[in-house]
Amino acid sequence: MAELPIEANGEKDKVFKSGIRINPANSSSGNNNNSSKSLDNLLSERKELEDKCTLLRAKINALRSKRKSTGQSQNDIILHQRMVQTRHNMATRARSAALSRLNSALTQRIMNDNSLSLIRKINVTNDCFYIWHSGSYGTINGFRLGSYVPAVPTTTSPSDENAATVGSSAGALGRMDFFQSGAAAAAAAQCDDKFKVPWSEINAGLGTVALLLVVLSEKSSSRIKYQSHSIAPSGSFSKVAILSNSGRSATSYNLFSDDSFQIFGKRNFNNALNGLLRCLADATVAAARFDKTVAPPHSIEEIAKGEYAIGGLPIAYSNNGERWTRALKYFLTNLKWLVAYTAKHVDQ
């Protein structure tokens, strides 16, 4: 602040301080002391104003420095805010990508669980060895097991009966009846042949059964072990052997046959069938020992030394094709039950 000028010129003295005009002419010449006091007051006021100005300048400088520091802090805050916003955006993108991967993983897991549930329902053994039936025959992979089921006998017509009566009264017609009866027998044989299962199909089916029993025994946790027999699957030419005391194969029997003439009949073939049924009995005993809540549909028992029956029917081949066919059907029924047991307790 500019200093206040003081002028003295004869009768007039002018004193300016803070825009206040002081004219000493208005004062009396006799009051010099009062003028001195007024001048001192003005000087003290000036001093006070100068002090106030100094304080105000200090405050202004302090405010300026504070404003400067505040501006710097504000700039730092803006920079920090931008940096935080950038990090937030990066974290948001990373979170979105992680959620996308998580959703993809969850979807893939659901698909895998569905695929696993479907795969668990699939049993390879059951699919590779399909056991079912075709009429009176039991089948495995479409191969029928059994001899034949007799056809329904045909009835004679009244005209045939009249012809037979007339023929019996005449010798010439009697000879004709002889030839007619032979033709009827041949026709009946041809009718039976239509229902007879060829040995090639029976041998293929028995070879498939032998392979299935070997597969079931070789499963690591099936607990199935054949005690007295061993099976050598070889398609339509499979064999069943009796084990010696040392555990080696002593005698092998052919699990296949044909219509050729044999001196001892089908003794070897029947021994192989009995050995095959004994192996099935060993497997069912092992399964029932592990799971006592289940039992095979048909019981297997030894009716003589080395001869076995299933469901009360001997497994050996006989001229009674219907009984042998039913025994083999019982055999396949127990075998299918054994496959179901392995699917439940072994393949899981």
CSV table of C-alpha atoms in Angstrom, one decimal:
chain,number,residue,atom,x,y,z
A,1,MET,CA,0.0,0.0,0.0
A,2,ALA,CA,1.3,3.5,-0.9
A,3,GLU,CA,2.3,5.8,1.9
A,4,LEU,CA,0.0,8.7,2.7
A,5,PRO,CA,1.4,12.2,1.7
A,6,ILE,CA,1.5,15.0,4.2
A,7,GLU,CA,1.7,18.5,2.9
A,8,ALA,CA,2.3,21.8,4.9
A,9,ASN,CA,1.9,25.1,3.1
A,10,GLY,CA,1.3,28.2,5.3
A,11,GLU,CA,-2.2,28.1,6.6
A,12,LYS,CA,-3.2,25.0,4.9
A,13,ASP,CA,-2.0,21.5,5.7
A,14,LYS,CA,-3.4,18.5,3.9
A,15,VAL,CA,-3.0,15.0,5.2
A,16,PHE,CA,-4.3,12.0,3.2
A,17,LYS,CA,-4.5,8.6,4.7
A,18,SER,CA,-6.6,5.8,3.3
A,19,GLY,CA,-8.5,8.2,1.2
A,20,ILE,CA,-9.5,10.5,4.2
A,21,ARG,CA,-8.8,14.1,3.6
A,22,ILE,CA,-7.7,16.0,6.7
A,23,ASN,CA,-7.7,19.8,6.6
A,24,PRO,CA,-6.0,21.3,9.6
A,25,ALA,CA,-7.5,24.6,8.7
A,26,ASN,CA,-10.7,23.5,10.3
A,27,SER,CA,-8.9,23.1,13.6
A,28,SER,CA,-8.1,25.9,15.7
A,29,SER,CA,-4.5,27.1,16.0
A,30,GLY,CA,-4.7,26.7,19.7
A,31,ASN,CA,-5.4,23.0,19.6
A,32,ASN,CA,-2.0,21.7,18.5
A,33,ASN,CA,-2.1,19.0,21.0
A,34,ASN,CA,-5.3,17.6,19.5
A,35,SER,CA,-3.7,17.7,16.1
A,36,SER,CA,-0.8,15.8,17.3
A,37,LYS,CA,-3.1,13.2,18.8
A,38,SER,CA,-5.0,12.9,15.6
A,39,LEU,CA,-1.8,12.5,13.7
A,40,ASP,CA,-0.7,9.8,16.1
A,41,ASN,CA,-4.1,8.0,15.8
A,42,LEU,CA,-3.8,8.1,12.0
A,43,LEU,CA,-0.3,6.7,12.2
A,44,SER,CA,-1.4,4.0,14.5
A,45,GLU,CA,-4.3,3.2,12.2
A,46,ARG,CA,-1.9,3.1,9.3
A,47,LYS,CA,0.2,0.7,11.3
A,48,GLU,CA,-2.7,-1.5,12.0
A,49,LEU,CA,-3.8,-1.4,8.4
A,50,GLU,CA,-0.3,-2.3,7.3
A,51,ASP,CA,-0.3,-5.2,9.7
A,52,LYS,CA,-3.7,-6.3,8.4
A,53,CYS,CA,-2.4,-6.0,4.9
A,54,THR,CA,0.6,-8.1,5.8
A,55,LEU,CA,-1.7,-10.7,7.4
A,56,LEU,CA,-3.9,-10.7,4.4
A,57,ARG,CA,-0.9,-11.1,2.1
A,58,ALA,CA,0.2,-14.0,4.2
A,59,LYS,CA,-3.2,-15.5,4.0
A,60,ILE,CA,-3.4,-14.9,0.3
A,61,ASN,CA,0.0,-16.6,-0.2
A,62,ALA,CA,-1.1,-19.4,2.0
A,63,LEU,CA,-4.3,-19.8,0.1
A,64,ARG,CA,-2.4,-19.7,-3.2
A,65,SER,CA,0.0,-22.4,-2.0
A,66,LYS,CA,-2.9,-24.4,-0.6
A,67,ARG,CA,-4.7,-24.0,-3.9
A,68,LYS,CA,-1.6,-25.1,-5.8
A,69,SER,CA,-1.2,-28.2,-3.5
A,70,THR,CA,-4.9,-28.8,-3.8
A,71,GLY,CA,-4.7,-28.6,-7.6
A,72,GLN,CA,-1.7,-31.0,-7.5
A,73,SER,CA,-3.7,-33.4,-5.2
A,74,GLN,CA,-6.7,-33.1,-7.5
A,75,ASN,CA,-4.5,-34.0,-10.5
A,76,ASP,CA,-3.1,-36.9,-8.6
A,77,ILE,CA,-6.6,-38.0,-7.6
A,78,ILE,CA,-7.7,-37.8,-11.2
A,79,LEU,CA,-4.7,-39.8,-12.4
A,80,HIS,CA,-5.3,-42.3,-9.6
A,81,GLN,CA,-9.0,-42.5,-10.5
A,82,ARG,CA,-8.1,-43.1,-14.1
A,83,MET,CA,-5.7,-45.8,-13.1
A,84,VAL,CA,-8.4,-47.4,-10.9
A,85,GLN,CA,-10.9,-47.2,-13.7
A,86,THR,CA,-8.5,-48.9,-16.0
A,87,ARG,CA,-7.8,-51.6,-13.5
A,88,HIS,CA,-11.6,-51.9,-12.9
A,89,ASN,CA,-12.2,-52.3,-16.7
A,90,MET,CA,-9.5,-54.9,-16.9
A,91,ALA,CA,-10.9,-56.8,-13.9
A,92,THR,CA,-14.4,-56.6,-15.4
A,93,ARG,CA,-13.1,-58.1,-18.7
A,94,ALA,CA,-11.2,-60.7,-16.9
A,95,ARG,CA,-14.3,-61.6,-14.8
A,96,SER,CA,-16.4,-61.7,-17.9
A,97,ALA,CA,-13.9,-64.1,-19.6
A,98,ALA,CA,-13.7,-66.2,-16.4
A,99,LEU,CA,-17.5,-66.4,-16.2
A,100,SER,CA,-17.6,-67.4,-19.9
A,101,ARG,CA,-15.1,-70.1,-19.3
A,102,LEU,CA,-17.0,-71.2,-16.2
A,103,ASN,CA,-20.3,-71.4,-18.1
A,104,SER,CA,-18.6,-73.3,-20.9
A,105,ALA,CA,-17.0,-75.7,-18.3
A,106,LEU,CA,-20.4,-76.2,-16.6
A,107,THR,CA,-22.0,-76.9,-20.0
A,108,GLN,CA,-19.3,-79.3,-20.9
A,109,ARG,CA,-19.6,-81.0,-17.5
A,110,ILE,CA,-23.4,-81.5,-18.0
A,111,MET,CA,-22.8,-82.9,-21.5
A,112,ASN,CA,-20.1,-85.2,-20.1
A,113,ASP,CA,-22.4,-86.3,-17.2
A,114,ASN,CA,-25.1,-87.1,-19.7
A,115,SER,CA,-22.7,-89.0,-21.9
A,116,LEU,CA,-21.3,-90.9,-18.9
A,117,SER,CA,-24.8,-91.8,-17.7
A,118,LEU,CA,-25.6,-93.2,-21.2
A,119,ILE,CA,-22.3,-95.0,-21.4
A,120,ARG,CA,-22.9,-96.6,-18.0
A,121,LYS,CA,-26.2,-97.9,-19.3
A,122,ILE,CA,-24.4,-99.7,-22.1
A,123,ASN,CA,-23.1,-103.2,-21.2
A,124,VAL,CA,-20.5,-104.4,-23.7
A,125,THR,CA,-20.9,-108.0,-22.7
A,126,ASN,CA,-24.7,-107.9,-23.2
A,127,ASP,CA,-24.3,-106.2,-26.6
A,128,CYS,CA,-21.6,-108.6,-27.8
A,129,PHE,CA,-23.5,-111.7,-26.6
A,130,TYR,CA,-27.2,-111.1,-27.2
A,131,ILE,CA,-29.3,-113.8,-25.6
A,132,TRP,CA,-32.9,-114.0,-26.5
A,133,HIS,CA,-35.4,-116.5,-27.9
A,134,SER,CA,-37.1,-117.4,-31.2
A,135,GLY,CA,-40.3,-119.3,-30.5
A,136,SER,CA,-39.3,-122.5,-28.6
A,137,TYR,CA,-35.6,-122.0,-29.2
A,138,GLY,CA,-33.2,-120.1,-27.1
A,139,THR,CA,-30.8,-118.0,-29.2
A,140,ILE,CA,-27.5,-116.3,-28.7
A,141,ASN,CA,-26.4,-113.8,-31.3
A,142,GLY,CA,-29.2,-115.2,-33.5
A,143,PHE,CA,-28.0,-118.8,-33.3
A,144,ARG,CA,-30.7,-121.2,-32.3
A,145,LEU,CA,-29.8,-124.0,-29.8
A,146,GLY,CA,-31.8,-127.2,-29.8
A,147,SER,CA,-32.8,-130.0,-32.1
A,148,TYR,CA,-36.3,-129.5,-33.3
A,149,VAL,CA,-39.8,-129.0,-32.1
A,150,PRO,CA,-42.3,-131.5,-33.6
A,151,ALA,CA,-44.8,-130.1,-36.0
A,152,VAL,CA,-48.5,-130.2,-35.4
A,153,PRO,CA,-49.8,-133.4,-36.9
A,154,THR,CA,-52.1,-133.0,-39.9
A,155,THR,CA,-55.6,-134.6,-40.0
A,156,THR,CA,-56.9,-136.8,-42.8
A,157,SER,CA,-59.9,-135.7,-44.8
A,158,PRO,CA,-63.0,-137.9,-45.2
A,159,SER,CA,-62.2,-138.5,-48.8
A,160,ASP,CA,-58.9,-140.0,-47.8
A,161,GLU,CA,-60.6,-142.3,-45.3
A,162,ASN,CA,-63.1,-143.5,-47.9
A,163,ALA,CA,-60.3,-144.2,-50.3
A,164,ALA,CA,-58.5,-146.2,-47.7
A,165,THR,CA,-61.6,-148.2,-47.0
A,166,VAL,CA,-62.2,-149.0,-50.7
A,167,GLY,CA,-58.5,-149.8,-51.1
A,168,SER,CA,-58.5,-152.3,-48.2
A,169,SER,CA,-61.2,-154.3,-50.0
A,170,ALA,CA,-59.2,-154.6,-53.2
A,171,GLY,CA,-55.8,-156.2,-53.5
A,172,ALA,CA,-54.6,-153.9,-56.4
A,173,LEU,CA,-55.6,-150.8,-54.4
A,174,GLY,CA,-53.8,-152.3,-51.4
A,175,ARG,CA,-50.5,-152.1,-53.2
A,176,MET,CA,-51.3,-148.5,-54.1
A,177,ASP,CA,-52.0,-147.8,-50.3
A,178,PHE,CA,-48.5,-149.1,-49.6
A,179,PHE,CA,-46.9,-146.6,-51.9
A,180,GLN,CA,-49.1,-143.9,-50.6
A,181,SER,CA,-48.2,-144.6,-47.0
A,182,GLY,CA,-44.5,-144.4,-47.9
A,183,ALA,CA,-45.0,-141.1,-49.6
A,184,ALA,CA,-46.8,-139.8,-46.6
A,185,ALA,CA,-43.9,-140.9,-44.3
A,186,ALA,CA,-41.4,-139.1,-46.6
A,187,ALA,CA,-43.6,-136.0,-46.5
A,188,ALA,CA,-43.7,-136.1,-42.7
A,189,ALA,CA,-39.9,-136.4,-42.6
A,190,GLN,CA,-39.6,-133.5,-44.9
A,191,CYS,CA,-42.0,-131.5,-42.7
A,192,ASP,CA,-39.8,-132.4,-39.6
A,193,ASP,CA,-36.7,-131.3,-41.4
A,194,LYS,CA,-38.2,-127.8,-41.9
A,195,PHE,CA,-38.2,-127.4,-38.0
A,196,LYS,CA,-34.9,-129.1,-37.4
A,197,VAL,CA,-32.0,-126.8,-36.6
A,198,PRO,CA,-28.9,-127.5,-38.7
A,199,TRP,CA,-25.8,-128.6,-36.8
A,200,SER,CA,-23.7,-125.8,-38.2
A,201,GLU,CA,-26.0,-123.3,-36.4
A,202,ILE,CA,-25.9,-125.4,-33.2
A,203,ASN,CA,-22.1,-125.6,-33.2
A,204,ALA,CA,-21.8,-121.8,-33.8
A,205,GLY,CA,-24.2,-121.1,-30.9
A,206,LEU,CA,-22.3,-123.4,-28.6
A,207,GLY,CA,-19.0,-121.9,-29.6
A,208,THR,CA,-20.4,-118.4,-28.7
A,209,VAL,CA,-21.6,-119.8,-25.4
A,210,ALA,CA,-18.1,-121.1,-24.7
A,211,LEU,CA,-16.5,-117.8,-25.5
A,212,LEU,CA,-19.0,-115.9,-23.3
A,213,LEU,CA,-18.2,-118.2,-20.3
A,214,VAL,CA,-14.4,-117.6,-20.9
A,215,VAL,CA,-15.0,-113.8,-21.1
A,216,LEU,CA,-17.0,-113.8,-17.8
A,217,SER,CA,-14.3,-115.8,-16.0
A,218,GLU,CA,-11.5,-113.4,-17.2
A,219,LYS,CA,-13.1,-110.3,-15.8
A,220,SER,CA,-10.8,-109.1,-13.0
A,221,SER,CA,-13.4,-108.8,-10.2
A,222,SER,CA,-15.9,-111.4,-11.4
A,223,ARG,CA,-14.7,-114.0,-8.8
A,224,ILE,CA,-15.7,-116.6,-11.3
A,225,LYS,CA,-13.4,-119.6,-11.5
A,226,TYR,CA,-14.1,-123.0,-13.1
A,227,GLN,CA,-13.0,-125.8,-10.7
A,228,SER,CA,-13.0,-129.0,-12.8
A,229,HIS,CA,-13.2,-128.0,-16.5
A,230,SER,CA,-11.5,-125.6,-18.9
A,231,ILE,CA,-13.0,-124.1,-22.0
A,232,ALA,CA,-11.2,-123.6,-25.3
A,233,PRO,CA,-13.4,-121.4,-27.5
A,234,SER,CA,-12.8,-121.7,-31.2
A,235,GLY,CA,-16.0,-120.8,-33.0
A,236,SER,CA,-17.9,-123.8,-34.3
A,237,PHE,CA,-15.0,-126.1,-33.2
A,238,SER,CA,-14.7,-125.3,-29.5
A,239,LYS,CA,-13.7,-127.8,-27.0
A,240,VAL,CA,-14.2,-128.5,-23.2
A,241,ALA,CA,-11.5,-130.2,-21.2
A,242,ILE,CA,-11.5,-132.0,-17.9
A,243,LEU,CA,-8.7,-130.7,-15.5
A,244,SER,CA,-6.4,-133.1,-13.8
A,245,ASN,CA,-5.4,-132.8,-10.2
A,246,SER,CA,-2.4,-130.6,-11.2
A,247,GLY,CA,-4.8,-128.2,-12.9
A,248,ARG,CA,-3.8,-129.1,-16.4
A,249,SER,CA,-6.1,-130.3,-19.2
A,250,ALA,CA,-6.3,-134.1,-19.2
A,251,THR,CA,-9.0,-134.9,-21.7
A,252,SER,CA,-10.6,-132.7,-24.3
A,253,TYR,CA,-14.1,-133.2,-25.7
A,254,ASN,CA,-15.5,-131.6,-28.9
A,255,LEU,CA,-18.3,-129.1,-28.3
A,256,PHE,CA,-19.6,-129.7,-31.8
A,257,SER,CA,-21.2,-132.5,-33.7
A,258,ASP,CA,-23.0,-133.4,-37.0
A,259,ASP,CA,-25.3,-136.0,-38.5
A,260,SER,CA,-22.6,-138.4,-39.4
A,261,PHE,CA,-22.6,-142.0,-38.1
A,262,GLN,CA,-20.7,-142.5,-34.8
A,263,ILE,CA,-20.0,-145.9,-33.2
A,264,PHE,CA,-20.4,-144.6,-29.6
A,265,GLY,CA,-23.1,-142.1,-30.5
A,266,LYS,CA,-22.5,-138.6,-29.3
A,267,ARG,CA,-20.7,-139.5,-26.1
A,268,ASN,CA,-17.9,-137.0,-26.6
A,269,PHE,CA,-20.3,-134.3,-27.5
A,270,ASN,CA,-22.4,-135.0,-24.4
A,271,ASN,CA,-19.3,-135.0,-22.2
A,272,ALA,CA,-18.5,-131.5,-23.5
A,273,LEU,CA,-22.1,-130.4,-22.9
A,274,ASN,CA,-22.0,-131.7,-19.3
A,275,GLY,CA,-18.6,-129.9,-18.8
A,276,LEU,CA,-20.1,-126.7,-20.2
A,277,LEU,CA,-23.0,-126.9,-17.8
A,278,ARG,CA,-20.6,-127.7,-14.9
A,279,CYS,CA,-18.7,-124.4,-15.7
A,280,LEU,CA,-22.1,-122.5,-15.7
A,281,ALA,CA,-22.8,-124.1,-12.3
A,282,ASP,CA,-19.5,-122.9,-10.9
A,283,ALA,CA,-20.1,-119.4,-12.2
A,284,THR,CA,-23.6,-119.2,-10.7
A,285,VAL,CA,-22.3,-120.5,-7.3
A,286,ALA,CA,-19.6,-117.8,-7.3
A,287,ALA,CA,-22.2,-115.1,-8.2
A,288,ALA,CA,-24.7,-116.3,-5.5
A,289,ARG,CA,-21.9,-116.4,-2.9
A,290,PHE,CA,-21.1,-112.7,-3.7
A,291,ASP,CA,-24.8,-111.5,-3.8
A,292,LYS,CA,-27.0,-113.7,-1.7
A,293,THR,CA,-30.1,-111.8,-2.6
A,294,VAL,CA,-30.2,-113.2,-6.1
A,295,ALA,CA,-30.5,-116.8,-7.4
A,296,PRO,CA,-30.4,-118.3,-10.9
A,297,PRO,CA,-33.8,-119.0,-12.5
A,298,HIS,CA,-33.2,-122.7,-13.0
A,299,SER,CA,-31.3,-125.0,-10.6
A,300,ILE,CA,-28.4,-127.1,-11.7
A,301,GLU,CA,-27.8,-130.5,-10.1
A,302,GLU,CA,-25.6,-133.6,-10.7
A,303,ILE,CA,-27.8,-136.5,-11.6
A,304,ALA,CA,-25.0,-139.0,-12.1
A,305,LYS,CA,-21.2,-138.9,-12.1
A,306,GLY,CA,-20.2,-136.4,-14.7
A,307,GLU,CA,-23.8,-135.9,-15.8
A,308,TYR,CA,-25.8,-132.7,-15.0
A,309,ALA,CA,-29.3,-131.5,-15.4
A,310,ILE,CA,-30.8,-128.0,-15.4
A,311,GLY,CA,-34.3,-127.3,-14.4
A,312,GLY,CA,-34.8,-131.1,-14.0
A,313,LEU,CA,-33.8,-131.7,-17.7
A,314,PRO,CA,-30.5,-133.4,-18.6
A,315,ILE,CA,-28.2,-131.3,-20.9
A,316,ALA,CA,-27.0,-134.4,-22.8
A,317,TYR,CA,-28.2,-134.8,-26.4
A,318,SER,CA,-31.0,-137.2,-26.9
A,319,ASN,CA,-33.6,-138.3,-29.5
A,320,ASN,CA,-36.2,-136.2,-27.6
A,321,GLY,CA,-35.5,-133.0,-29.4
A,322,GLU,CA,-38.1,-131.0,-27.6
A,323,ARG,CA,-36.7,-131.9,-24.1
A,324,TRP,CA,-33.1,-131.1,-25.3
A,325,THR,CA,-34.2,-127.8,-26.8
A,326,ARG,CA,-35.9,-126.8,-23.5
A,327,ALA,CA,-32.8,-127.8,-21.5
A,328,LEU,CA,-30.6,-125.5,-23.7
A,329,LYS,CA,-33.2,-122.7,-23.4
A,330,TYR,CA,-32.9,-123.1,-19.6
A,331,PHE,CA,-29.1,-123.0,-20.0
A,332,LEU,CA,-29.3,-119.7,-21.9
A,333,THR,CA,-31.7,-118.3,-19.3
A,334,ASN,CA,-29.2,-118.9,-16.5
A,335,LEU,CA,-26.4,-117.5,-18.7
A,336,LYS,CA,-28.3,-114.3,-19.3
A,337,TRP,CA,-28.9,-114.0,-15.6
A,338,LEU,CA,-25.1,-114.4,-15.1
A,339,VAL,CA,-24.5,-111.6,-17.6
A,340,ALA,CA,-26.9,-109.3,-15.7
A,341,TYR,CA,-25.0,-110.1,-12.5
A,342,THR,CA,-21.7,-109.1,-14.0
A,343,ALA,CA,-23.2,-105.9,-15.4
A,344,LYS,CA,-24.4,-105.0,-11.9
A,345,HIS,CA,-21.5,-105.9,-9.7
A,346,VAL,CA,-18.5,-106.2,-12.0
A,347,ASP,CA,-18.7,-103.8,-15.0
A,348,GLN,CA,-19.7,-100.8,-12.9
